[in-house]
Coordinates of C-alpha atoms in Angstrom, one line a residue:
Chain A
M1 CA -97.5 10.7 128.5
K2 CA -98.8 11.3 132.0
R3 CA -101.7 9.0 131.4
R4 CA -99.4 6.1 130.3
E5 CA -97.3 6.5 133.3
F6 CA -100.3 6.4 135.5
I7 CA -101.5 3.2 133.9
E8 CA -98.1 1.5 134.2
K9 CA -97.9 2.5 137.8
T10 CA -101.4 1.3 138.5
A11 CA -100.7 -2.0 136.8
A12 CA -97.6 -2.5 138.8
S13 CA -99.2 -1.7 142.1
T14 CA -102.2 -3.9 141.3
A15 CA -99.8 -6.7 140.5
L16 CA -98.0 -6.2 143.8
L17 CA -101.3 -5.8 145.7
S18 CA -102.7 -9.0 144.2
L19 CA -99.5 -10.8 145.0
G20 CA -99.7 -9.6 148.5
L21 CA -103.3 -10.6 148.8
S22 CA -102.7 -14.0 147.4
L23 CA -99.8 -14.6 149.8
S24 CA -101.7 -13.4 152.8
S25 CA -104.8 -15.4 151.9
F26 CA -102.6 -18.5 151.6
E27 CA -101.3 -17.9 155.1
T28 CA -104.7 -17.8 156.7
N29 CA -105.6 -21.1 155.1
D30 CA -102.4 -22.8 155.9
I31 CA -103.5 -24.5 159.1
K32 CA -106.4 -26.9 158.5
H33 CA -108.3 -28.5 161.3
L34 CA -110.1 -31.9 160.9
T35 CA -112.2 -33.4 163.7
I36 CA -112.7 -37.2 163.7
L37 CA -115.6 -38.3 165.8
H38 CA -116.2 -42.0 166.4
T39 CA -118.3 -44.7 168.1
N40 CA -118.1 -48.5 168.2
D41 CA -120.2 -51.4 169.4
V42 CA -123.3 -49.3 170.0
H43 CA -125.4 -52.5 169.9
S44 CA -128.8 -51.0 169.3
H45 CA -128.5 -48.8 172.5
I46 CA -130.9 -46.1 171.4
D47 CA -132.0 -45.1 174.9
P48 CA -129.7 -44.1 177.7
F49 CA -129.2 -46.8 180.4
P50 CA -131.8 -46.3 183.2
A51 CA -130.9 -44.3 186.3
D52 CA -130.9 -47.6 188.4
D53 CA -128.7 -49.6 186.1
P54 CA -126.0 -51.2 188.2
R55 CA -123.2 -50.7 185.7
N56 CA -123.8 -47.7 183.5
P57 CA -126.6 -45.6 185.1
N58 CA -127.7 -42.6 182.9
Q59 CA -125.0 -43.3 180.3
G60 CA -125.4 -43.1 176.6
G61 CA -128.4 -42.4 174.5
V62 CA -128.7 -41.4 170.8
S63 CA -130.5 -38.2 171.5
R64 CA -127.7 -36.9 173.7
R65 CA -125.0 -38.2 171.3
A66 CA -126.7 -36.2 168.5
A67 CA -126.6 -33.0 170.6
L68 CA -122.9 -33.5 171.4
I69 CA -122.0 -34.1 167.7
E70 CA -124.1 -31.0 166.7
S71 CA -122.3 -28.8 169.2
I72 CA -118.9 -30.0 167.9
R73 CA -120.0 -29.4 164.3
K74 CA -120.8 -25.8 165.2
E75 CA -117.3 -25.3 166.6
N76 CA -115.6 -27.0 163.6
P77 CA -117.8 -27.9 160.6
N78 CA -114.9 -30.0 159.2
V79 CA -116.0 -33.3 160.9
L80 CA -115.8 -36.9 159.8
L81 CA -118.2 -39.1 161.8
L82 CA -117.3 -42.8 161.9
D83 CA -118.4 -46.1 163.5
A84 CA -116.4 -49.3 163.9
G85 CA -119.2 -51.8 163.6
D86 CA -121.6 -53.9 165.7
I87 CA -124.4 -51.3 165.2
F88 CA -126.9 -54.2 165.6
Q89 CA -128.0 -56.4 168.5
G90 CA -128.3 -55.7 172.2
T91 CA -131.7 -54.2 172.9
P92 CA -135.3 -55.0 171.8
Y93 CA -135.2 -52.2 169.3
F94 CA -133.2 -54.5 167.1
N95 CA -135.3 -57.6 167.8
Y96 CA -138.5 -55.7 166.9
Y97 CA -137.3 -53.5 164.0
G98 CA -134.2 -55.3 162.7
G99 CA -131.9 -52.3 162.7
E100 CA -134.1 -49.8 160.8
I101 CA -134.1 -47.3 163.7
E102 CA -130.3 -47.6 164.2
F103 CA -129.6 -46.8 160.6
K104 CA -132.1 -44.0 160.4
L105 CA -130.7 -42.3 163.5
M106 CA -127.1 -42.6 162.3
S107 CA -128.2 -41.1 159.0
T108 CA -129.9 -38.2 160.9
M109 CA -126.7 -37.6 162.8
K110 CA -124.9 -37.5 159.4
Y111 CA -122.5 -40.4 160.0
D112 CA -120.0 -40.6 157.1
A113 CA -119.1 -44.3 157.3
S114 CA -119.2 -47.5 159.3
T115 CA -117.4 -50.8 159.0
I116 CA -119.1 -54.2 159.5
G117 CA -119.1 -56.0 162.9
N118 CA -119.8 -59.7 163.5
H119 CA -123.2 -58.8 165.1
D120 CA -124.2 -56.9 162.0
F121 CA -124.7 -60.4 160.4
D122 CA -127.1 -61.4 163.2
N123 CA -130.2 -61.3 161.0
G124 CA -128.2 -62.8 158.2
L125 CA -127.0 -61.1 155.0
D126 CA -130.6 -60.7 154.0
G127 CA -131.4 -58.9 157.2
L128 CA -128.5 -56.5 156.7
Y129 CA -129.4 -56.0 153.0
A130 CA -133.1 -55.2 154.0
Q131 CA -131.9 -52.3 156.1
M132 CA -129.5 -50.8 153.6
P133 CA -132.1 -48.3 152.2
H134 CA -132.3 -46.7 155.6
A135 CA -128.5 -45.8 155.7
T136 CA -127.3 -42.7 153.9
F137 CA -123.7 -43.3 155.1
E138 CA -121.1 -45.6 153.5
F139 CA -120.3 -49.2 154.6
I140 CA -116.5 -49.7 154.3
C141 CA -114.9 -53.1 154.7
S142 CA -111.8 -54.1 152.7
N143 CA -111.2 -57.7 153.8
Y144 CA -114.7 -59.1 153.4
D145 CA -115.5 -60.1 149.9
F146 CA -119.3 -60.0 149.3
T147 CA -119.1 -60.8 145.6
N148 CA -121.2 -64.0 145.8
T149 CA -123.8 -62.5 148.2
V150 CA -126.8 -60.1 148.1
M151 CA -124.5 -57.4 149.7
N152 CA -122.3 -57.3 146.5
G153 CA -121.6 -53.7 145.6
L154 CA -123.1 -52.3 148.8
V155 CA -119.9 -52.4 150.8
K156 CA -116.9 -50.3 149.6
P157 CA -113.3 -51.5 150.1
Y158 CA -112.3 -47.9 150.8
K159 CA -113.4 -44.3 150.4
I160 CA -111.5 -41.1 150.0
F161 CA -113.2 -38.1 151.7
N162 CA -112.2 -34.6 150.7
K163 CA -112.7 -32.6 153.9
N164 CA -111.9 -28.9 153.2
G165 CA -108.9 -29.7 151.0
I166 CA -107.7 -32.6 153.2
K167 CA -107.7 -36.0 151.6
V168 CA -108.8 -38.6 154.1
G169 CA -108.5 -42.3 153.0
V170 CA -110.7 -44.6 155.0
F171 CA -110.6 -48.4 154.8
G172 CA -112.2 -51.1 156.9
L173 CA -111.2 -54.5 158.5
G174 CA -113.6 -57.1 159.7
I175 CA -113.0 -60.0 162.1
E176 CA -112.8 -63.6 161.0
M177 CA -116.4 -65.0 161.0
S178 CA -115.6 -68.7 161.3
G179 CA -116.3 -69.9 164.8
L180 CA -117.8 -66.5 165.7
V181 CA -120.7 -66.1 163.3
D182 CA -123.0 -68.9 162.1
K183 CA -122.1 -69.8 158.5
K184 CA -125.8 -69.7 157.6
L185 CA -125.8 -65.9 158.5
Y186 CA -122.7 -64.9 156.5
K187 CA -123.1 -67.5 153.7
E188 CA -120.5 -66.9 150.9
T189 CA -118.9 -63.9 152.4
V190 CA -115.1 -64.4 152.1
Y191 CA -112.7 -63.3 154.9
N192 CA -109.3 -62.2 153.7
D193 CA -106.2 -61.6 155.8
P194 CA -106.4 -58.2 157.5
V195 CA -102.6 -57.5 157.4
E196 CA -102.2 -58.3 153.7
I197 CA -105.3 -56.2 152.9
A198 CA -104.1 -53.3 155.1
Q199 CA -100.8 -53.3 153.2
D200 CA -102.6 -53.1 149.8
M201 CA -104.9 -50.4 151.1
T202 CA -102.1 -48.2 152.5
Q203 CA -100.1 -48.6 149.3
L204 CA -103.1 -47.4 147.4
L205 CA -104.3 -44.6 149.7
K206 CA -101.0 -43.2 150.9
K207 CA -98.6 -43.9 148.0
Q208 CA -100.9 -43.7 144.9
E209 CA -103.7 -41.5 146.0
K210 CA -101.5 -39.4 148.3
C211 CA -104.0 -39.1 151.0
D212 CA -103.1 -36.7 153.8
L213 CA -104.5 -39.0 156.4
V214 CA -105.2 -42.8 156.4
I215 CA -107.8 -44.2 158.8
C216 CA -108.5 -47.8 159.4
L217 CA -112.0 -48.7 160.8
S218 CA -111.4 -52.0 162.5
H219 CA -113.6 -54.6 164.1
L220 CA -110.7 -56.9 164.8
G221 CA -110.6 -56.1 168.6
Y222 CA -108.1 -54.1 170.6
K223 CA -105.9 -57.0 171.9
Y224 CA -106.2 -60.6 173.0
R225 CA -104.3 -61.4 176.2
D226 CA -104.6 -65.2 176.0
N227 CA -104.1 -65.5 172.2
D228 CA -100.8 -64.2 170.9
T229 CA -101.4 -65.3 167.3
K230 CA -104.8 -63.6 166.9
I231 CA -104.7 -60.4 164.9
S232 CA -105.8 -57.3 166.9
D233 CA -105.6 -53.5 166.5
L234 CA -102.3 -53.3 168.4
K235 CA -100.8 -56.0 166.3
L236 CA -102.1 -54.5 163.1
A237 CA -100.5 -51.2 164.0
E238 CA -97.1 -52.8 164.6
L239 CA -97.2 -54.9 161.4
T240 CA -98.1 -52.2 159.0
Q241 CA -97.2 -48.6 158.0
D242 CA -98.8 -45.5 156.6
I243 CA -101.9 -45.8 158.8
D244 CA -102.4 -42.7 160.9
L245 CA -105.3 -43.8 163.0
I246 CA -107.0 -47.1 163.8
I247 CA -110.5 -46.8 165.2
G248 CA -111.4 -50.1 166.7
G249 CA -114.2 -52.1 168.1
H250 CA -115.4 -55.7 169.0
T251 CA -113.6 -56.1 172.4
H252 CA -115.7 -53.3 174.1
T253 CA -112.4 -51.8 175.4
F254 CA -112.6 -48.7 177.5
L255 CA -109.4 -46.8 177.2
D256 CA -108.3 -43.8 179.3
K257 CA -106.8 -42.3 176.2
P258 CA -105.8 -43.4 172.7
T259 CA -102.9 -45.8 172.6
I260 CA -99.7 -44.7 170.6
V261 CA -98.0 -47.6 168.8
Q262 CA -94.8 -47.7 166.8
N263 CA -95.4 -49.0 163.3
K264 CA -93.2 -51.1 161.0
A265 CA -91.5 -47.9 159.8
G266 CA -90.9 -46.6 163.3
E267 CA -93.7 -44.0 163.0
K268 CA -96.4 -43.4 165.5
V269 CA -99.9 -44.7 165.0
L270 CA -102.9 -43.9 167.1
V271 CA -105.2 -46.8 168.2
N272 CA -108.5 -45.9 169.8
Q273 CA -111.7 -47.5 171.0
V274 CA -114.5 -46.0 173.1
G275 CA -115.9 -49.0 175.0
C276 CA -119.5 -49.8 173.8
Y277 CA -123.2 -49.0 173.9
G278 CA -122.8 -45.3 172.9
I279 CA -121.5 -44.5 176.4
N280 CA -118.7 -42.4 174.9
L281 CA -117.9 -40.4 171.8
G282 CA -114.3 -40.5 170.6
R283 CA -112.8 -37.3 169.4
I284 CA -109.4 -36.9 167.6
D285 CA -108.4 -33.5 166.2
F286 CA -105.9 -33.3 163.4
Y287 CA -104.1 -30.1 162.5
F288 CA -102.4 -29.8 159.1
D289 CA -99.9 -27.2 158.0
K290 CA -99.2 -26.4 154.4
N291 CA -96.0 -24.4 154.9
K292 CA -94.1 -27.0 156.8
A293 CA -91.7 -29.3 155.0
H294 CA -93.0 -32.9 154.7
T295 CA -91.2 -34.5 157.6
N296 CA -92.4 -36.4 160.6
Q297 CA -90.3 -34.5 163.0
G298 CA -92.7 -31.8 163.9
R299 CA -95.7 -34.0 164.7
S300 CA -97.0 -33.5 168.2
I301 CA -99.5 -35.9 169.8
I302 CA -101.5 -34.8 172.8
V303 CA -103.6 -37.5 174.4
Chain B
M1 CA -104.5 6.5 121.9
V2 CA -102.6 4.7 124.6
N3 CA -99.6 2.6 123.7
L4 CA -100.1 -0.7 125.4
K5 CA -97.0 -2.5 124.0
K6 CA -94.7 -1.9 127.0
Y7 CA -97.5 -2.7 129.4
N8 CA -98.2 -6.1 127.7
G9 CA -94.6 -7.2 128.3
V10 CA -95.0 -6.5 132.0
L11 CA -98.3 -8.4 132.1
K12 CA -96.8 -11.4 130.3
L13 CA -94.0 -11.7 132.8
F14 CA -96.4 -11.2 135.6
V15 CA -98.6 -14.0 134.4
I16 CA -95.6 -16.4 134.1
F17 CA -94.6 -15.4 137.6
L18 CA -98.0 -16.1 139.0
T19 CA -98.2 -19.5 137.3
L20 CA -94.9 -20.5 138.7
F21 CA -95.8 -19.2 142.1
F22 CA -99.1 -21.1 142.3
T23 CA -97.5 -24.3 140.9
V24 CA -94.8 -24.2 143.5
S25 CA -97.0 -23.3 146.4
C26 CA -100.1 -25.3 145.6
S27 CA -99.7 -28.5 143.7
Q28 CA -96.2 -29.5 144.8
K29 CA -96.7 -29.4 148.6
N30 CA -99.0 -31.7 150.5
Y31 CA -100.5 -30.9 153.8
T32 CA -98.3 -31.9 156.7
L33 CA -99.8 -33.3 159.8
T34 CA -98.4 -31.3 162.7
K35 CA -100.6 -31.8 165.7
I36 CA -103.0 -34.5 166.9
E37 CA -105.2 -34.2 169.9
G38 CA -107.3 -37.1 171.2
K39 CA -109.9 -37.2 173.9
Q40 CA -113.0 -39.1 174.9
L41 CA -116.3 -37.4 175.5
P42 CA -118.8 -39.0 177.9
V43 CA -122.4 -39.2 176.8
N44 CA -124.4 -38.7 180.0
E45 CA -127.1 -36.7 181.6
K46 CA -125.0 -33.6 181.4
V47 CA -125.5 -33.5 177.7
A48 CA -128.8 -32.0 176.4
E49 CA -131.2 -34.1 174.4
T50 CA -132.2 -33.5 170.7
P51 CA -136.0 -32.9 170.6
E52 CA -136.4 -34.1 166.9
I53 CA -134.6 -37.4 167.8
E54 CA -136.7 -37.9 170.9
K55 CA -139.8 -37.3 168.8
F56 CA -138.7 -39.9 166.2
I57 CA -137.9 -42.6 168.8
A58 CA -141.0 -42.1 171.0
P59 CA -143.6 -44.2 169.0
Y60 CA -141.2 -47.1 168.6
R61 CA -140.3 -47.0 172.3
E62 CA -144.0 -46.9 173.4
H63 CA -144.9 -49.9 171.2
I64 CA -141.9 -52.0 172.5
N65 CA -142.4 -51.1 176.1
K66 CA -146.1 -52.0 176.1
D67 CA -145.3 -55.4 174.7
L68 CA -142.3 -56.1 176.9
D69 CA -143.8 -55.1 180.2
N70 CA -146.5 -57.8 180.1
V71 CA -146.2 -59.7 183.3
L72 CA -145.9 -63.4 182.5
A73 CA -144.7 -65.1 185.8
Y74 CA -143.3 -64.4 189.3
S75 CA -139.8 -65.3 190.6
P76 CA -139.5 -65.8 194.4
E77 CA -135.7 -65.3 194.2
T78 CA -133.1 -63.7 192.0
L79 CA -131.5 -66.3 189.7
E80 CA -128.0 -65.5 188.5
K81 CA -125.1 -67.1 186.9
S82 CA -122.3 -66.0 189.2
T83 CA -123.1 -68.0 192.2
G84 CA -122.1 -71.7 191.9
K85 CA -118.9 -73.4 190.8
W86 CA -120.4 -76.1 188.6
Q87 CA -124.1 -75.2 188.3
T88 CA -126.2 -72.1 188.9
T89 CA -129.9 -71.6 189.5
I90 CA -130.4 -69.7 186.2
G91 CA -128.3 -72.2 184.3
N92 CA -130.2 -75.2 185.7
L93 CA -133.5 -73.4 184.8
M94 CA -132.4 -72.6 181.2
A95 CA -131.1 -76.2 180.5
D96 CA -134.2 -77.8 182.1
V97 CA -136.6 -75.6 180.2
C98 CA -134.8 -76.1 176.9
L99 CA -134.7 -79.9 177.4
Q100 CA -138.4 -80.1 178.3
R101 CA -139.8 -77.7 175.6
G102 CA -137.3 -78.9 173.0
N103 CA -138.3 -82.5 173.7
A104 CA -141.9 -81.7 172.9
V105 CA -141.0 -80.4 169.5
F106 CA -138.4 -83.1 168.8
K107 CA -140.8 -85.9 169.8
A108 CA -143.6 -84.5 167.6
R109 CA -141.3 -84.1 164.6
E110 CA -138.8 -87.0 164.8
K111 CA -140.6 -89.5 167.2
K112 CA -137.4 -89.5 169.4
D113 CA -136.5 -88.3 172.9
L114 CA -133.9 -85.8 173.9
D115 CA -131.3 -87.0 176.3
I116 CA -129.3 -83.9 177.2
C117 CA -129.3 -80.2 177.0
F118 CA -126.0 -78.4 177.0
L119 CA -125.6 -74.6 176.7
N120 CA -122.8 -72.0 177.4
H121 CA -122.5 -70.0 180.5
G122 CA -121.6 -66.9 178.4
G123 CA -124.9 -67.2 176.6
I124 CA -126.9 -66.1 179.7
R125 CA -126.7 -62.4 179.3
A126 CA -128.6 -61.1 182.4
I127 CA -130.0 -62.2 185.8
L128 CA -133.6 -63.2 186.4
P129 CA -134.5 -60.7 189.1
K130 CA -136.9 -61.5 192.0
G131 CA -140.4 -60.3 191.4
N132 CA -142.4 -60.0 188.2
V133 CA -141.1 -61.8 185.2
T134 CA -141.9 -60.1 181.9
T135 CA -141.2 -60.6 178.2
R136 CA -138.4 -58.0 178.8
T137 CA -136.8 -60.4 181.3
A138 CA -136.5 -63.1 178.5
F139 CA -135.1 -60.5 176.1
E140 CA -132.4 -59.5 178.6
I141 CA -131.4 -63.0 179.5
M142 CA -131.3 -64.1 175.8
P143 CA -130.9 -61.1 173.5
F144 CA -129.4 -63.2 170.7
E145 CA -131.4 -64.8 167.9
N146 CA -130.1 -68.3 168.5
N147 CA -132.2 -71.3 167.6
L148 CA -132.5 -74.6 169.6
V149 CA -130.9 -77.4 167.6
V150 CA -130.6 -81.1 168.3
L151 CA -127.4 -83.0 167.5
A152 CA -127.0 -86.8 167.4
L153 CA -123.7 -87.6 169.2
K154 CA -121.9 -90.8 170.1
G155 CA -121.2 -91.6 173.8
E156 CA -117.5 -90.8 173.0
Q157 CA -118.5 -87.1 172.3
I158 CA -120.5 -87.0 175.5
L159 CA -117.3 -87.9 177.4
E160 CA -115.5 -85.1 175.4
M161 CA -118.2 -82.8 176.5
A162 CA -117.6 -83.6 180.2
T163 CA -113.9 -83.2 179.7
Y164 CA -114.6 -79.8 178.1
I165 CA -116.6 -78.7 181.1
I166 CA -113.8 -79.6 183.5
K167 CA -111.2 -77.9 181.4
E168 CA -113.3 -74.7 181.0
N169 CA -114.0 -74.7 184.8
K170 CA -117.3 -72.9 184.2
P171 CA -120.9 -73.7 185.3
H172 CA -122.2 -74.3 181.8
P173 CA -125.9 -75.0 181.8
L174 CA -126.5 -78.8 181.8
A175 CA -129.6 -81.0 182.0
G176 CA -130.3 -84.7 181.6
M177 CA -126.8 -85.7 182.6
T178 CA -124.7 -85.9 185.8
F179 CA -121.1 -86.7 186.5
T180 CA -118.3 -86.5 189.1
I181 CA -115.0 -84.8 188.7
S182 CA -112.3 -87.2 190.1
K183 CA -109.2 -86.1 192.0
D184 CA -107.1 -86.4 188.8
N185 CA -109.5 -84.0 187.1
T186 CA -111.3 -86.4 184.8
A187 CA -115.0 -87.2 184.5
K188 CA -116.4 -90.4 186.1
N189 CA -119.8 -91.8 187.0
I190 CA -121.3 -90.2 183.9
L191 CA -125.0 -90.8 183.9
V192 CA -127.4 -89.8 181.1
Q193 CA -131.1 -89.9 182.0
G194 CA -130.0 -91.8 185.1
K195 CA -128.1 -94.6 183.1
P196 CA -124.3 -95.1 182.8
L197 CA -122.8 -93.6 179.6
D198 CA -122.5 -96.1 176.7
S199 CA -119.7 -95.0 174.4
N200 CA -121.3 -96.7 171.4
K201 CA -124.8 -95.4 171.9
T202 CA -126.3 -92.4 170.0
Y203 CA -127.5 -89.6 172.3
Y204 CA -129.7 -86.6 171.2
V205 CA -128.3 -83.4 172.6
A206 CA -130.1 -80.0 172.5
T207 CA -128.0 -76.9 172.3
N208 CA -128.1 -73.6 170.4
D209 CA -127.1 -73.2 166.8
Y210 CA -124.0 -71.1 167.7
L211 CA -122.5 -73.8 169.8
A212 CA -123.6 -76.6 167.4
N213 CA -121.4 -75.0 164.8
G214 CA -118.3 -75.2 167.0
G215 CA -118.8 -71.8 168.8
D216 CA -116.8 -71.3 172.0
S217 CA -114.5 -74.1 170.8
M218 CA -117.1 -76.8 171.5
N219 CA -115.5 -79.0 168.8
F220 CA -117.2 -82.2 170.0
F221 CA -120.5 -80.8 168.6
L222 CA -118.9 -80.7 165.1
K223 CA -118.6 -84.6 165.3
H224 CA -122.4 -85.0 165.2
T225 CA -123.9 -87.7 163.0
Q226 CA -127.2 -85.9 162.5
K227 CA -128.5 -82.4 163.1
F228 CA -132.0 -81.1 163.5
D229 CA -132.9 -77.4 163.6
L230 CA -135.9 -77.1 165.8
E231 CA -136.5 -73.5 164.4
Y232 CA -137.4 -72.5 167.9
K233 CA -135.5 -69.4 169.3
L234 CA -134.1 -69.9 172.8
R235 CA -135.7 -66.6 173.8
N236 CA -139.1 -67.9 172.6
V237 CA -138.6 -71.1 174.6
L238 CA -138.2 -68.9 177.7
I239 CA -141.2 -66.7 176.8
D240 CA -143.4 -69.7 176.2
Y241 CA -142.2 -71.2 179.5
F242 CA -142.9 -68.0 181.5
K243 CA -146.4 -67.9 180.0
E244 CA -147.0 -71.4 181.1
V245 CA -145.9 -71.2 184.8
D246 CA -147.0 -68.9 187.6
T247 CA -143.9 -69.2 189.9
I248 CA -140.4 -69.8 188.7
P249 CA -138.7 -72.7 190.5
V250 CA -135.3 -72.3 192.2
I251 CA -133.5 -75.4 191.0
K252 CA -130.6 -76.3 193.2
D253 CA -130.0 -80.0 192.5
I254 CA -126.4 -81.0 191.9
R255 CA -125.4 -82.2 188.4
I256 CA -121.7 -82.0 188.6
T257 CA -119.8 -82.8 191.8
E258 CA -116.1 -82.8 192.8
E259 CA -114.6 -85.9 194.4

């Protein structure tokens, strides 16, 4: 009799204890922290600018960027490292080695993905294809159709990264090649409308795949002052919804801080670009809470 | 023996409770984005270097530097593209050199002569500094992989070209042709190789492949009747020229004047 009582009591207290434990363990995991690091238009700038450079003395350099990234990874291992295109062209490293060093170094730094910039076609589709074995990261571009080219199957329209329980959907948008890139370089690559593709991608990533965060890697350019009809990152942000962050490139735009744009649904979108040549590293930290109800009211943006 | 019947009942209820608890707490709720912080981190001399990366780059850097620092010629003055409203010293040099060296290839291949060379101001990517001129100088001025091409254009398109220059209001490199901008902002006294422009005649114009395909909105190039790719990179044109000369000339002759 006494023995049974003891077992019952123990069972009950174990149940309570495990319940308590599971509750408390949930609480500590409730806030998740994701760090997005990004570059754009590095243009083969492997070495820092020399000390006597008139515009960017002592700026940039892959070796320093790698150290910076590593120190951030130590502080928060939950990092997504992205590039918005134009990895190629700008220093003799590219002319002599065709992009091999750029891709190998980005792989060493553990880049997760890059989109494709217009200058990444500079050695033609064959030149890009030849360097693909040196890249361990993904190439993501949703509006270029490479079906009838050697690049077929090597560029993904999107990718979902699972970062410590956070689902991050990344898609990419490239600029119109016609008039900008020689046809003999991009050959049968087809350019599709960025806004339409962005709508398809957000529908898929946010609505169907239920990603916690949707990022667009864009090489469309930040904005065009003298061309109101040309699609840009600021325009894209206004014309779409369900994109949380646009990481841009192409226009080599230096911003003091990320731009906040109201999207089609009246929600806030972050648009960022960090100039060019690896002079800066962009950092956006996202904090997620599991306990909060799913509303947009409590979202604070500090830039 | 211990009677476990009563205990099983409790356990069953507890399992059901746990299942419900986890279903509600885990699968139903998504993560909600509550805070975003954005900043930009400068990559400069204050950031330490990564020894492994330095070690990886070093042999490539050494090879390139050795090759690039070969002294090829000497420049008595700094040539740049920002001084001059309609022509610049560096633009004149680029256009003259492309016309001369392009002509050698074109003549050998097609038995014809080039008339004009027209390039874009934006295509000159650096200055030509006073002092030693090296292979590196050519890489800096012309980092892109553009080829020299020749287009057969009618006189009409040459006039469009002059109109384009006036509208763009930029000192685009030009050789083999001169003209005057009249008070009403149109081109007059157009001379090609010293002779008045004939609108029905075919002219052979050297440019780069980017512009030949309508780059920088040079749509008059798209109206060519024939196209010849010289398969000669503009950068190599410069390097070959630097190897040939000792001292770089400072070319200041006037090609475009305002009335």
